[in-house]
mmCIF file of C-alpha atoms in Angstrom:
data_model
loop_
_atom_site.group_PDB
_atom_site.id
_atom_site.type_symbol
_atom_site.label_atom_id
_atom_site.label_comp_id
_atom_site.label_asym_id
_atom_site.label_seq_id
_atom_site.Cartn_x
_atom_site.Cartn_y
_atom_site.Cartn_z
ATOM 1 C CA UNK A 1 93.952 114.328 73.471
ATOM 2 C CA UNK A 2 92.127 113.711 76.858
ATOM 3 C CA UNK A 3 90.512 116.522 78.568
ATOM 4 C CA UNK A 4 92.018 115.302 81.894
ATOM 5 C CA UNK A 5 95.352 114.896 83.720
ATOM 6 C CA UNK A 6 97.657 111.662 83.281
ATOM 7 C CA UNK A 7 99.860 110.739 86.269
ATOM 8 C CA UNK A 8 101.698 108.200 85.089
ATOM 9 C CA UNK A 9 103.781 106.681 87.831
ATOM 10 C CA UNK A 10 106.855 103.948 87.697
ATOM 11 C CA UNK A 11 106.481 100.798 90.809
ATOM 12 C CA UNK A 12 108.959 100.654 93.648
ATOM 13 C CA UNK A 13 112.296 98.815 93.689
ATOM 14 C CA UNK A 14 111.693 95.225 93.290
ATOM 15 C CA UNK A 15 113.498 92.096 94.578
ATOM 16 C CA UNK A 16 114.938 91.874 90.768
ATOM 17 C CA UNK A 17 115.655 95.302 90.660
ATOM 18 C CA UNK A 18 117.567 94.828 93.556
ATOM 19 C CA UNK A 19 119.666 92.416 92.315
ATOM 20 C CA UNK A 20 120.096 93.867 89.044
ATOM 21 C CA UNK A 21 118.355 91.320 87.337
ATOM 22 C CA UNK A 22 116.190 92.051 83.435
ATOM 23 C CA UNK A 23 113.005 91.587 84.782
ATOM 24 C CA UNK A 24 110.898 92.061 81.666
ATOM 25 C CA UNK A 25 107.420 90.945 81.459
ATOM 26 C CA UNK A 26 107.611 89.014 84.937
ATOM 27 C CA UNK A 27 104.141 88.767 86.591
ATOM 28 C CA UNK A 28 105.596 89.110 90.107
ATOM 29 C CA UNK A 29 108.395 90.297 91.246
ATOM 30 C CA UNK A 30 108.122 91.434 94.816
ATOM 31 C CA UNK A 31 109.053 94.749 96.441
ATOM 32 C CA UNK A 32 111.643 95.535 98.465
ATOM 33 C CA UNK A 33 111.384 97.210 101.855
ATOM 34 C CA UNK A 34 113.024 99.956 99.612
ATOM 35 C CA UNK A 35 110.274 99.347 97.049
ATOM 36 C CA UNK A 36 107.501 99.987 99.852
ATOM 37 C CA UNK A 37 108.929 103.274 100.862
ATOM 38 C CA UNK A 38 109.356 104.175 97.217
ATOM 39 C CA UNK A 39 105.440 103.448 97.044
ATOM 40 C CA UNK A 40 104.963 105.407 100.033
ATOM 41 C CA UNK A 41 106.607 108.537 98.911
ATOM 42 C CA UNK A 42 104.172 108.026 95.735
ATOM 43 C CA UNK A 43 101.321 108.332 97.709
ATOM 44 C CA UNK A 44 102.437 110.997 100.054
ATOM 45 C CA UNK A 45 103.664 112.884 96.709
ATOM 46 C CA UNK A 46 100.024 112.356 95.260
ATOM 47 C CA UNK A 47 98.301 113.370 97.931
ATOM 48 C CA UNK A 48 99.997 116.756 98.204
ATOM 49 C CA UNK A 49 99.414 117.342 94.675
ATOM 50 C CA UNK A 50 95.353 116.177 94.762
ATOM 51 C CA UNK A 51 94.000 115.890 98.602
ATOM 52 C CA UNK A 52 92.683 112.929 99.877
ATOM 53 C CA UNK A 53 89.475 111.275 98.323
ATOM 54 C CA UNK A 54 90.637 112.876 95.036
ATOM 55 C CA UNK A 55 88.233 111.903 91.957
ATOM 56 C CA UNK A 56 90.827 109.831 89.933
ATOM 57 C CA UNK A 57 90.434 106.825 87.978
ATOM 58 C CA UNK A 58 93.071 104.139 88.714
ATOM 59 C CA UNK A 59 95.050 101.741 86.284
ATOM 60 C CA UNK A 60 97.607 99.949 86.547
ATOM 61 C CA UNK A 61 99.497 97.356 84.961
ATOM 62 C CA UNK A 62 98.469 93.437 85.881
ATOM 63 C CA UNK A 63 101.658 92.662 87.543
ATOM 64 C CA UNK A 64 102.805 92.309 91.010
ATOM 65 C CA UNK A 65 104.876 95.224 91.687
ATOM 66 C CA UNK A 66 102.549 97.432 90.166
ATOM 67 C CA UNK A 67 99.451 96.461 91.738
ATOM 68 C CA UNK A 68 101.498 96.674 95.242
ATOM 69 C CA UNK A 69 102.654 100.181 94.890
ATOM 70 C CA UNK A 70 99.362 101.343 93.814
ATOM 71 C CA UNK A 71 97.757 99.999 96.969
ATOM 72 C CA UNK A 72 100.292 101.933 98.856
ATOM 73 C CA UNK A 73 98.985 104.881 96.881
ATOM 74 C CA UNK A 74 95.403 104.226 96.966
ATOM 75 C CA UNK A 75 95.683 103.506 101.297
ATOM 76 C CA UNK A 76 97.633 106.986 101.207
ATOM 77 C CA UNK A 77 94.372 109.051 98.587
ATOM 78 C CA UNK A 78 91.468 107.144 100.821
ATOM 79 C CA UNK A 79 90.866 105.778 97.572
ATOM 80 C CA UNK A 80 89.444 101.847 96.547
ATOM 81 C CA UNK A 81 92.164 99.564 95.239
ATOM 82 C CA UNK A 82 89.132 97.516 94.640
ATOM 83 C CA UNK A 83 88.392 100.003 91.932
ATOM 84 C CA UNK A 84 91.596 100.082 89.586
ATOM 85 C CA UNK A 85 91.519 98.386 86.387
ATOM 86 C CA UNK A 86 94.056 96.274 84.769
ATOM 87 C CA UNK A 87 95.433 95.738 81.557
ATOM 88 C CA UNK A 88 98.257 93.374 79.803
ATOM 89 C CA UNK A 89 98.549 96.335 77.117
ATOM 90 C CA UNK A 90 100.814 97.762 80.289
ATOM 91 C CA UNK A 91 103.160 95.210 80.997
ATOM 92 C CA UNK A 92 107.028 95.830 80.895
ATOM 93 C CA UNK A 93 108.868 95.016 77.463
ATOM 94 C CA UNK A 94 108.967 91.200 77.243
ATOM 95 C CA UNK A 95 112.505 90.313 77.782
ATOM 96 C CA UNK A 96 112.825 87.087 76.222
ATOM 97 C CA UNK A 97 115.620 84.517 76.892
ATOM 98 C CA UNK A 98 117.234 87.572 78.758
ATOM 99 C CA UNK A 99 114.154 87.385 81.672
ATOM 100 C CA UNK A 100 115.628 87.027 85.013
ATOM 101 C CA UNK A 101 119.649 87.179 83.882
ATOM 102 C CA UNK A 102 121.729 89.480 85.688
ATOM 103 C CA UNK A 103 122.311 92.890 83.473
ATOM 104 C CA UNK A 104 126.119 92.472 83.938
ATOM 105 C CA UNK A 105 126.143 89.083 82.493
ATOM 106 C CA UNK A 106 124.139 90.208 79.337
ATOM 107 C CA UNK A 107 126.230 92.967 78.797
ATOM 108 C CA UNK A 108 129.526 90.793 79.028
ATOM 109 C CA UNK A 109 128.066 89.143 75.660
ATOM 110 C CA UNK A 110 126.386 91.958 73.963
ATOM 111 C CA UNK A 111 127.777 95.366 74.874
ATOM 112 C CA UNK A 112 126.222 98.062 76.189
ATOM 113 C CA UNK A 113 122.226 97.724 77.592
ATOM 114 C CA UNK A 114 121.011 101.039 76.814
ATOM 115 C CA UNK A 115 120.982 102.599 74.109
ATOM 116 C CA UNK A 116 119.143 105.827 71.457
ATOM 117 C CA UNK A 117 119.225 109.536 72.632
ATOM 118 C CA UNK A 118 116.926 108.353 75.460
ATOM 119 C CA UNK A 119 118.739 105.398 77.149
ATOM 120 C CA UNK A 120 116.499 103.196 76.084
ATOM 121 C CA UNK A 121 117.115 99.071 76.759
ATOM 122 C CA UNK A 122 118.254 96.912 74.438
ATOM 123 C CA UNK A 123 116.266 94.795 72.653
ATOM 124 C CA UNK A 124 116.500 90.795 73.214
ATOM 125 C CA UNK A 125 117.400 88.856 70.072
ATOM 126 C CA UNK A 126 113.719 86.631 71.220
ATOM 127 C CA UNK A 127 112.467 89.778 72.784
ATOM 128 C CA UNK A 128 110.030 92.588 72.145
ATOM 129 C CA UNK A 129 110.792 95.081 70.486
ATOM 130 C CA UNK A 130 110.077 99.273 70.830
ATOM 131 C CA UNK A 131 107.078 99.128 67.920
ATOM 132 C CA UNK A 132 105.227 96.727 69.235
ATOM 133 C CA UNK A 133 105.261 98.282 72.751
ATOM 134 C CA UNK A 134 104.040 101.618 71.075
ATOM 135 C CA UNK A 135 101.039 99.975 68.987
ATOM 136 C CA UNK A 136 99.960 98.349 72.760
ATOM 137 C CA UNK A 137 100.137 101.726 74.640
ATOM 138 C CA UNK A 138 98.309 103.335 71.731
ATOM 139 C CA UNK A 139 95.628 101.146 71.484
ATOM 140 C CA UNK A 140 95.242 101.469 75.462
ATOM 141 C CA UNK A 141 95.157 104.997 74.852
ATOM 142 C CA UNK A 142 92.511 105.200 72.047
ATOM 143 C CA UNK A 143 90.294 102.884 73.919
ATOM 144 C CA UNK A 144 90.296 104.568 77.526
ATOM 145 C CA UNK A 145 90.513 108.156 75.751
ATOM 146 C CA UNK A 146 86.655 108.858 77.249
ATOM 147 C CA UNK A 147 88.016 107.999 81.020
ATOM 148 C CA UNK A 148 86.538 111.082 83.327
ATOM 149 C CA UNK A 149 88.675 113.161 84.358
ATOM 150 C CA UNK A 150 91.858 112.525 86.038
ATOM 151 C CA UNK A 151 93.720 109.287 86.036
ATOM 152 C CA UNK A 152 96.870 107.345 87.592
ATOM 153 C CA UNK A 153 98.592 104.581 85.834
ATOM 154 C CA UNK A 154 101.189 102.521 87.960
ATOM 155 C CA UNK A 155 103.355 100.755 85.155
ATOM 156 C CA UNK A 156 106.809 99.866 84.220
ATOM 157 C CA UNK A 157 110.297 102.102 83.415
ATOM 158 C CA UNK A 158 110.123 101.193 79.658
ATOM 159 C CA UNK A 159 106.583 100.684 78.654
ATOM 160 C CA UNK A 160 105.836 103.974 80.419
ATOM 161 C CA UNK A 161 109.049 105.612 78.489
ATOM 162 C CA UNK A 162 107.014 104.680 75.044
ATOM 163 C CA UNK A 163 103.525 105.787 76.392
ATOM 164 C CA UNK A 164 105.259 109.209 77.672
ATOM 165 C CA UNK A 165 106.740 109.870 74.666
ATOM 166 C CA UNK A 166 103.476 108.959 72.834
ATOM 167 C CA UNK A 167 101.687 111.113 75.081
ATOM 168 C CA UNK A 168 103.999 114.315 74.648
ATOM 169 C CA UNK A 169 104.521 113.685 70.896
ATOM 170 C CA UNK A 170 107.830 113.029 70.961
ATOM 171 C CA UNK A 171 109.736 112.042 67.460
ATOM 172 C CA UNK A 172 110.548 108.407 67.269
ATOM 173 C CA UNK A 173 114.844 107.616 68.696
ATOM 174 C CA UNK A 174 116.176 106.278 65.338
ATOM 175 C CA UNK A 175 117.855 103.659 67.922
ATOM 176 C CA UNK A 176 114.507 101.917 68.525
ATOM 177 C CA UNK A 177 112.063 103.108 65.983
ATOM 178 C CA UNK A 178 109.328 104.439 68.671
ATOM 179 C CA UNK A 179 108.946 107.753 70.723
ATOM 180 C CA UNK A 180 110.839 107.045 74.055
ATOM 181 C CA UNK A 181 110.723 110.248 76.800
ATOM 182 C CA UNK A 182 113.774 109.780 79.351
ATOM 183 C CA UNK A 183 113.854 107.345 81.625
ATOM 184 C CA UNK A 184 112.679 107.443 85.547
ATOM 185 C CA UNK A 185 113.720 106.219 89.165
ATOM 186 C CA UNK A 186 111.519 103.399 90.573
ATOM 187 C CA UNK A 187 109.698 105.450 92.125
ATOM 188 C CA UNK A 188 108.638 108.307 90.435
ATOM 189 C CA UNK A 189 105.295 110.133 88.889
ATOM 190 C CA UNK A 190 105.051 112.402 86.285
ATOM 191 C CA UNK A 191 101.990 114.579 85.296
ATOM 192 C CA UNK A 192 100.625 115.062 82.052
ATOM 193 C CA UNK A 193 98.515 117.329 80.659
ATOM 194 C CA UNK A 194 97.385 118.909 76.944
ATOM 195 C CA UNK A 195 100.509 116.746 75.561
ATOM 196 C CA UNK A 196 103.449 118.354 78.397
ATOM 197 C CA UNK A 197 104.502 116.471 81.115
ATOM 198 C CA UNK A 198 106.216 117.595 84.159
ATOM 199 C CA UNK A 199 107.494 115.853 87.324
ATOM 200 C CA UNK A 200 105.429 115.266 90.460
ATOM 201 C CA UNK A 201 107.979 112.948 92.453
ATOM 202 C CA UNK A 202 111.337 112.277 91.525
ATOM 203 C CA UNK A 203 112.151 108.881 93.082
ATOM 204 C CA UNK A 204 114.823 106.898 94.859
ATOM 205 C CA UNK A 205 114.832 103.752 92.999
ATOM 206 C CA UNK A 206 117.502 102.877 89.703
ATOM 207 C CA UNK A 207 117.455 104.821 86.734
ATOM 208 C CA UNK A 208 116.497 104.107 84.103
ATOM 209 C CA UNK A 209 116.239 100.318 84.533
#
């Protein structure tokens, strides 16, 4: 368990998002106007909770929207963008032939999108599935466990589900096979420290996809 705090925040509204669209594993899908005042409200948020020029190391996942709102973070903590560090182990669950279809239209063949305890998102037939998303996020864990400090990770609404609920030791959802803690606005930042997580900023975005 790391000696420091994890804030572990989910990106702004995107143009998908928007548009209820599965956006998956998508490398770039803009922000919204929405998205950008989502990401401001992050760093406005953060900076209450740490002052500015706060000693924090930044991560984030290597996609668009996530690298966007954590610039809007970063202008907002006097912080470096230049700084953060990426990694693919962060990504959103890959979405498979689903990727870029409208949620209503998927659901008119399969049923309901969400499903478990947690409301987690259904799985695509081609599509990742919960397991694999936990053995990624725990292997990003393990290998950034000696990271001074503090951190902030700007990710996704399901891969951060699975690393929160690694994080806080949550039991597996029988509906996926993988811890899964409740899902969050676009948006929003949670805190997380000695295994318990609370919330910084609840945000304005969808919920929980």
């Amino acid at each position: 368990m790391r000696r420091g705090r994890d804030f572990i925040a989910r990106h702004g509204e995107t143009v998908f998002n928007a548009a209820r669209r599965l956006q998956g594993d998508a490398p770039h899908t803009p922000l919204t106007r929405a998205g950008f005042a989502q990401a401001d409200e992050l760093g406005r948020a953060m900076l209450e909770e740490l002052g500015p020029v706060p000693k924090l190391t930044l991560w984030a996942s290597p996609t668009g929207r996530a690298l966007q709102t954590l610039a809007v973070i970063a202008e907002h903590l006097a912080l470096d963008w230049h700084t953060a560090r990426t990694d693919a182990r962060l990504v959103e669950i890959g979405m498979g032939s689903w990727g870029g279809r409208a949620y209503a239209d998927v659901a008119d063949e399969v049923g309901e999108m969400f499903v478990g305890a947690t409301g987690a998102l259904r799985v695509a037939p081609d599509g990742e599935d919960y397991p694999a998303i936990e053995a990624r996020v725990r292997g990003w864990l393990a290998e950034t466990d000696d990271d001074p400090g503090d951190r902030l990770t700007v990710m996704h609404g399901i891969s951060s589900g699975v690393l929160r609920g690694v994080m806080t030791g949550r039991a597996p959802d029988p509906a996926i096979d993988a811890p899964f803690a409740p899902g969050l606005p676009q948006g929003s930042i949670v805190c997380i420290e000695a295994g318990v997580e609370r919330v910084v900023h609840w945000g304005a975005g969808y919920a929980p996809a």
